[in-house]
Amino acid sequence: MEALTIHEAAETTGWTPRMLRYIERIGLIEPARTEAGYRQYGPGELQRLRTLRELLADHEIGLGDVAFALRLRRDEALSGAVDSWLEAEPQRPEAVSADEWLRWEQEKHARIIAALTTNETMETAA
Amino acid sequence: MEALTIHEAAETTGWTPRMLRYIERIGLIEPARTEAGYRQYGPGELQRLRTLRELLADHEIGLGDVAFALRLRRDEALSGAVDSWLEAEPQRPEAVSADEWLRWEQEKHARIIAALTTNETMETAA
DNA sequence: TCAACCTTATCAAAGCTGTGTCAAGGTTGA
DNA sequence: TCAACCTTGACACAGCTTTGATAAGGTTGA
């Protein structure tokens, strides 16, 4: 037995079954199904459910925010348009310089490549 | 005379004064102020207010979504955490391959550099 | 077989978002 | 001076989001 039912998954992750269905509906975690349609939560899903709670709590964001970030990642027309709009932002005194920001972007790029190639469980930067 | 008052800016951009204050409060467009505290909307702000309306309408997103995207850009701890969580997403059948996605990321990087160097009014990809 | 699960769908309530309106008071310019 | 702006703050309301509870019915395993 590898996969847990929705109630078992709720138990071990601290969510309610209701919320697991909601998290699925907004596209964040979509578990496999049995032939009869029962949801099956595997180790990967359980881990992601736990880290999702941390993510929300640590940064005071909501499920809708994470869903929007996912949408940004999947819809390149959207992310391009939002990026364009934000990039046109006038320089504010306390904002980072273009240089600093570009360096940050490059480091982020390196992180993404690393994540793609190693592809293990993510480091939960608690 | 270069800068418009809040009512004039509302008039020419299609927003209401109330909404311009709201847009400022959530951090999207923060106009300069006169000595007495009156908001002053310059050509840049007016253009951004107009393209903001297009952005929302074209992609069915809300002001809160744009505000979150801005927060993602400004708070690197947040964007790193969200990225990490999303990158751990299990491969879905219809998702793009890692190769395709990496290519997209590289092109995005190039677009960002282009935007930083040219730094003119953004092209509104209508 | 049948208790204890699971499914989807619906009603409901609390809270947040987006927006209007109004009040009390300061600024500006003819 | 004073009408016509501006400011912040508060009250209010419709609609959406988030979450729970409940109902009607299918699945499963001892």
Coordinates of C-alpha atoms (C1' of nucleotides) in Angstrom, one line a residue:
Chain A
M1 CA 0.0 0.0 0.0
E2 CA 1.5 3.3 -1.1
A3 CA -1.3 5.8 -1.6
L4 CA -3.5 7.3 1.1
T5 CA -7.2 8.1 0.8
I6 CA -8.3 11.7 1.1
H7 CA -9.2 11.4 4.8
E8 CA -5.8 9.7 5.6
A9 CA -4.0 12.4 3.6
A10 CA -5.9 15.1 5.5
E11 CA -4.9 13.5 8.8
T12 CA -1.2 13.4 8.1
T13 CA -0.9 16.8 6.5
G14 CA -3.1 18.9 8.7
W15 CA -5.6 19.9 6.0
T16 CA -9.2 18.9 5.9
P17 CA -10.6 16.7 3.2
R18 CA -12.7 19.7 2.1
M19 CA -9.5 21.7 1.6
L20 CA -7.7 18.9 -0.3
R21 CA -10.6 19.0 -2.8
Y22 CA -10.4 22.7 -3.0
I23 CA -6.6 22.7 -3.5
E24 CA -7.2 20.2 -6.3
R25 CA -9.9 22.4 -7.8
I26 CA -7.7 25.4 -8.1
G27 CA -5.0 23.3 -9.8
L28 CA -2.3 23.1 -7.1
I29 CA -2.3 19.4 -6.3
E30 CA -4.1 16.9 -8.4
P31 CA -3.7 13.3 -7.1
A32 CA -4.1 10.2 -9.1
R33 CA -7.5 8.4 -9.0
T34 CA -8.4 4.8 -8.6
E35 CA -10.6 3.1 -11.2
A36 CA -13.6 4.0 -9.1
G37 CA -12.6 7.6 -8.9
Y38 CA -11.1 7.7 -5.4
R39 CA -8.3 10.1 -4.9
Q40 CA -4.9 8.6 -4.1
Y41 CA -2.3 10.7 -2.3
G42 CA 1.3 9.4 -2.7
P43 CA 4.4 10.4 -0.8
G44 CA 5.1 13.3 -3.3
E45 CA 1.6 14.8 -2.8
L46 CA 1.8 14.5 1.0
Q47 CA 5.2 16.2 1.0
R48 CA 3.9 19.0 -1.2
L49 CA 0.8 19.4 0.9
R50 CA 3.0 19.9 4.0
T51 CA 5.3 22.3 2.4
L52 CA 2.4 24.2 1.0
R53 CA 1.2 24.9 4.5
E54 CA 4.7 26.2 5.4
L55 CA 4.8 28.4 2.3
L56 CA 1.5 30.0 3.1
A57 CA 2.3 30.6 6.8
D58 CA 5.9 31.8 6.3
H59 CA 5.0 34.4 3.7
E60 CA 1.5 35.4 4.6
I61 CA 0.1 34.5 1.2
G62 CA -3.1 32.6 0.2
L63 CA -3.9 29.6 -1.9
G64 CA -5.2 32.0 -4.6
D65 CA -1.7 33.6 -4.7
V66 CA 0.0 30.3 -5.3
A67 CA -2.6 29.5 -7.9
F68 CA -1.9 32.7 -9.6
A69 CA 1.9 32.1 -9.6
L70 CA 1.1 28.7 -11.2
R71 CA -1.0 30.4 -13.8
L72 CA 1.9 32.8 -14.5
R73 CA 4.2 29.9 -15.0
R74 CA 1.8 28.1 -17.3
D75 CA 0.5 31.0 -19.4
E76 CA 3.4 32.6 -21.1
A77 CA 1.2 35.3 -22.7
L78 CA 0.1 36.3 -19.3
S79 CA 3.5 36.3 -17.6
G80 CA 4.9 38.2 -20.5
A81 CA 2.2 40.8 -20.2
V82 CA 2.6 41.2 -16.5
D83 CA 6.3 41.3 -16.7
S84 CA 6.1 44.0 -19.4
W85 CA 3.8 46.1 -17.2
L86 CA 6.0 45.7 -14.1
E87 CA 9.2 46.4 -16.0
A88 CA 7.8 49.7 -17.1
E89 CA 7.7 50.7 -13.4
P90 CA 9.5 53.9 -12.8
Q91 CA 12.7 53.6 -10.8
R92 CA 12.0 54.1 -7.1
P93 CA 14.8 55.4 -4.8
E94 CA 14.9 52.3 -2.6
A95 CA 14.5 49.8 -5.4
V96 CA 17.4 47.6 -6.4
S97 CA 19.5 48.8 -9.4
A98 CA 19.1 47.1 -12.7
D99 CA 22.5 45.5 -12.2
E100 CA 21.5 44.0 -8.9
W101 CA 18.3 42.8 -10.2
L102 CA 19.9 41.2 -13.3
R103 CA 22.3 39.4 -11.1
W104 CA 19.4 38.1 -9.0
E105 CA 17.7 36.9 -12.2
Q106 CA 20.9 35.1 -13.3
E107 CA 21.2 33.4 -10.0
K108 CA 17.6 32.4 -10.2
H109 CA 18.2 31.0 -13.6
A110 CA 21.0 28.9 -12.2
R111 CA 18.7 27.7 -9.4
I112 CA 16.1 26.6 -11.9
I113 CA 18.7 24.7 -14.0
A114 CA 19.9 23.0 -10.8
A115 CA 16.4 22.1 -9.9
L116 CA 15.7 20.6 -13.3
T117 CA 18.9 18.5 -13.4
T118 CA 19.0 17.2 -9.8
N119 CA 15.2 16.8 -9.6
E120 CA 15.2 15.4 -6.1
T121 CA 13.0 16.5 -3.2
M122 CA 13.2 20.2 -2.9
E123 CA 15.1 21.8 -0.1
T124 CA 12.6 23.3 2.3
A125 CA 14.4 26.5 3.1
A126 CA 12.8 26.8 6.6
Chain B
M1 CA 2.2 72.2 -16.6
E2 CA 3.2 68.6 -16.8
A3 CA 1.4 66.7 -14.0
L4 CA -2.3 66.1 -13.6
T5 CA -4.4 66.1 -10.5
I6 CA -6.2 63.0 -9.4
H7 CA -9.5 64.0 -11.0
E8 CA -7.8 64.9 -14.2
A9 CA -5.9 61.7 -14.3
A10 CA -9.0 59.8 -13.6
E11 CA -10.7 61.5 -16.4
T12 CA -8.1 60.7 -19.0
T13 CA -7.5 57.1 -17.9
G14 CA -11.0 55.9 -17.3
W15 CA -10.4 55.1 -13.6
T16 CA -12.2 56.9 -10.8
P17 CA -10.3 59.0 -8.3
R18 CA -11.3 56.4 -5.7
M19 CA -9.7 53.7 -7.7
L20 CA -6.5 55.7 -8.3
R21 CA -6.1 55.9 -4.5
Y22 CA -6.8 52.2 -4.2
I23 CA -4.2 51.4 -6.9
E24 CA -1.7 53.5 -5.0
R25 CA -2.5 51.8 -1.7
I26 CA -1.8 48.3 -3.0
G27 CA 1.5 49.6 -4.4
L28 CA 1.0 49.5 -8.1
I29 CA 1.2 53.2 -9.0
E30 CA 2.5 55.7 -6.6
P31 CA 2.5 59.2 -8.0
A32 CA 4.7 62.1 -6.8
R33 CA 3.2 64.6 -4.4
T34 CA 3.2 68.3 -4.2
E35 CA 4.5 70.0 -1.1
A36 CA 0.9 70.1 0.2
G37 CA 0.4 66.4 -0.5
Y38 CA -1.5 66.6 -3.7
R39 CA -0.9 63.6 -6.0
Q40 CA 0.7 64.5 -9.4
Y41 CA 0.2 62.1 -12.3
G42 CA 2.8 62.5 -15.0
P43 CA 2.8 61.0 -18.5
G44 CA 4.4 57.8 -17.3
E45 CA 1.8 57.2 -14.7
L46 CA -1.0 58.0 -17.1
Q47 CA 0.4 55.5 -19.6
R48 CA 0.8 52.9 -17.0
L49 CA -2.8 53.4 -15.8
R50 CA -4.1 52.9 -19.3
T51 CA -2.1 49.8 -19.9
L52 CA -3.1 48.5 -16.5
R53 CA -6.7 48.5 -17.6
E54 CA -5.8 46.5 -20.7
L55 CA -3.7 44.1 -18.7
L56 CA -6.6 43.3 -16.4
A57 CA -9.2 43.0 -19.2
D58 CA -7.1 41.0 -21.6
H59 CA -6.2 38.3 -19.1
E60 CA -9.1 38.3 -16.7
I61 CA -6.9 39.0 -13.7
G62 CA -7.5 41.4 -10.8
L63 CA -5.5 44.2 -9.2
G64 CA -4.6 41.9 -6.4
D65 CA -3.0 39.5 -8.8
V66 CA -0.8 42.3 -10.3
A67 CA 0.0 43.4 -6.7
F68 CA 1.1 39.8 -5.9
A69 CA 3.2 39.7 -9.0
L70 CA 4.9 42.9 -7.9
R71 CA 5.4 41.4 -4.5
L72 CA 7.0 38.3 -6.1
R73 CA 9.4 40.6 -7.9
R74 CA 10.4 42.6 -4.9
D75 CA 10.6 39.9 -2.3
E76 CA 13.2 37.4 -3.4
A77 CA 12.7 35.2 -0.4
L78 CA 9.0 34.9 -1.4
S79 CA 9.6 34.3 -5.1
G80 CA 12.3 31.8 -4.3
A81 CA 10.0 29.9 -2.0
V82 CA 7.1 29.9 -4.5
D83 CA 9.4 28.9 -7.3
S84 CA 10.8 26.0 -5.3
W85 CA 7.3 24.8 -4.4
L86 CA 6.1 25.0 -8.0
E87 CA 9.2 23.4 -9.4
A88 CA 8.6 20.4 -7.3
E89 CA 5.4 19.8 -9.2
P90 CA 5.2 16.3 -10.6
Q91 CA 5.4 16.0 -14.3
R92 CA 1.9 16.0 -15.9
P93 CA 1.4 14.4 -19.2
E94 CA 0.3 17.5 -21.1
A95 CA 2.9 19.7 -19.5
V96 CA 5.8 21.0 -21.6
S97 CA 9.0 19.1 -21.5
A98 CA 11.9 20.4 -19.3
D99 CA 13.7 21.3 -22.6
E100 CA 10.9 23.4 -23.9
W101 CA 10.4 25.1 -20.6
L102 CA 14.1 25.8 -20.2
R103 CA 14.1 27.3 -23.7
W104 CA 11.2 29.5 -22.7
E105 CA 13.0 30.6 -19.6
Q106 CA 16.1 31.5 -21.7
E107 CA 14.0 33.6 -24.1
K108 CA 12.3 35.3 -21.1
H109 CA 15.7 36.1 -19.8
A110 CA 16.6 37.6 -23.1
R111 CA 13.4 39.6 -23.1
I112 CA 14.2 41.0 -19.7
I113 CA 17.7 42.1 -20.8
A114 CA 16.2 43.7 -23.8
A115 CA 13.7 45.5 -21.7
L116 CA 16.4 46.7 -19.3
T117 CA 18.7 48.0 -22.1
T118 CA 16.2 49.7 -24.4
N119 CA 14.1 51.0 -21.6
E120 CA 11.7 53.0 -23.8
T121 CA 7.9 52.9 -23.5
M122 CA 6.8 49.3 -23.5
E123 CA 5.3 47.7 -26.5
T124 CA 1.6 47.1 -25.6
A125 CA 1.2 43.7 -27.3
A126 CA -2.5 44.3 -28.0
Chain C
dT1 C1' -23.9 -7.9 3.7
dC2 C1' -23.1 -3.7 5.5
dA3 C1' -20.4 -0.2 8.1
dA4 C1' -17.3 2.9 6.8
dC5 C1' -15.4 4.8 3.5
dC6 C1' -15.6 7.5 -1.1
dT7 C1' -17.8 10.6 -4.9
dT8 C1' -20.2 15.1 -6.6
dA9 C1' -23.4 18.9 -5.7
dT10 C1' -25.6 22.3 -2.9
dC11 C1' -26.5 25.6 0.9
dA12 C1' -24.3 28.7 4.0
dA13 C1' -21.5 31.7 6.5
dA14 C1' -17.3 34.5 7.4
dG15 C1' -14.0 37.4 5.4
dC16 C1' -11.8 39.9 1.7
dT17 C1' -11.9 42.9 -2.7
dG18 C1' -13.4 46.4 -5.3
dT19 C1' -16.0 50.4 -5.4
dG20 C1' -19.1 54.4 -4.0
dT21 C1' -20.2 58.1 -1.0
dC22 C1' -19.8 61.1 2.6
dA23 C1' -17.5 64.0 6.3
dA24 C1' -14.1 67.1 8.2
dG25 C1' -10.6 69.8 7.1
dG26 C1' -6.4 71.9 4.2
dT27 C1' -4.8 74.3 -0.5
dT28 C1' -5.2 77.1 -4.6
dG29 C1' -6.0 80.6 -7.8
dA30 C1' -9.0 84.2 -10.0
Chain D
dT1 C1' -12.1 85.7 -0.2
dC2 C1' -14.1 81.8 -1.5
dA3 C1' -15.5 78.2 -4.9
dA4 C1' -13.5 74.3 -6.3
dC5 C1' -10.3 71.6 -5.8
dC6 C1' -7.3 68.4 -2.7
dT7 C1' -6.4 65.2 1.6
dT8 C1' -7.4 61.1 4.9
dG9 C1' -10.7 58.3 7.2
dA10 C1' -15.0 55.9 7.8
dC11 C1' -19.3 53.5 6.6
dA12 C1' -21.5 50.5 3.3
dC13 C1' -22.5 47.2 -0.1
dA14 C1' -22.2 43.6 -3.9
dG15 C1' -19.6 39.9 -5.2
dC16 C1' -16.1 36.6 -4.8
dT17 C1' -13.1 33.3 -1.9
dT18 C1' -12.5 30.2 1.5
dT19 C1' -14.3 26.9 4.4
dG20 C1' -17.8 23.9 6.7
dA21 C1' -21.9 20.9 6.7
dT22 C1' -25.1 18.0 4.7
dA23 C1' -27.4 15.1 1.1
dA24 C1' -27.8 11.4 -2.3
dG25 C1' -25.5 7.8 -4.0
dG26 C1' -21.3 4.5 -5.4
dT27 C1' -17.2 1.3 -3.5
dT28 C1' -14.8 -1.6 -0.5
dG29 C1' -13.3 -5.1 2.6
dA30 C1' -13.9 -8.0 6.8

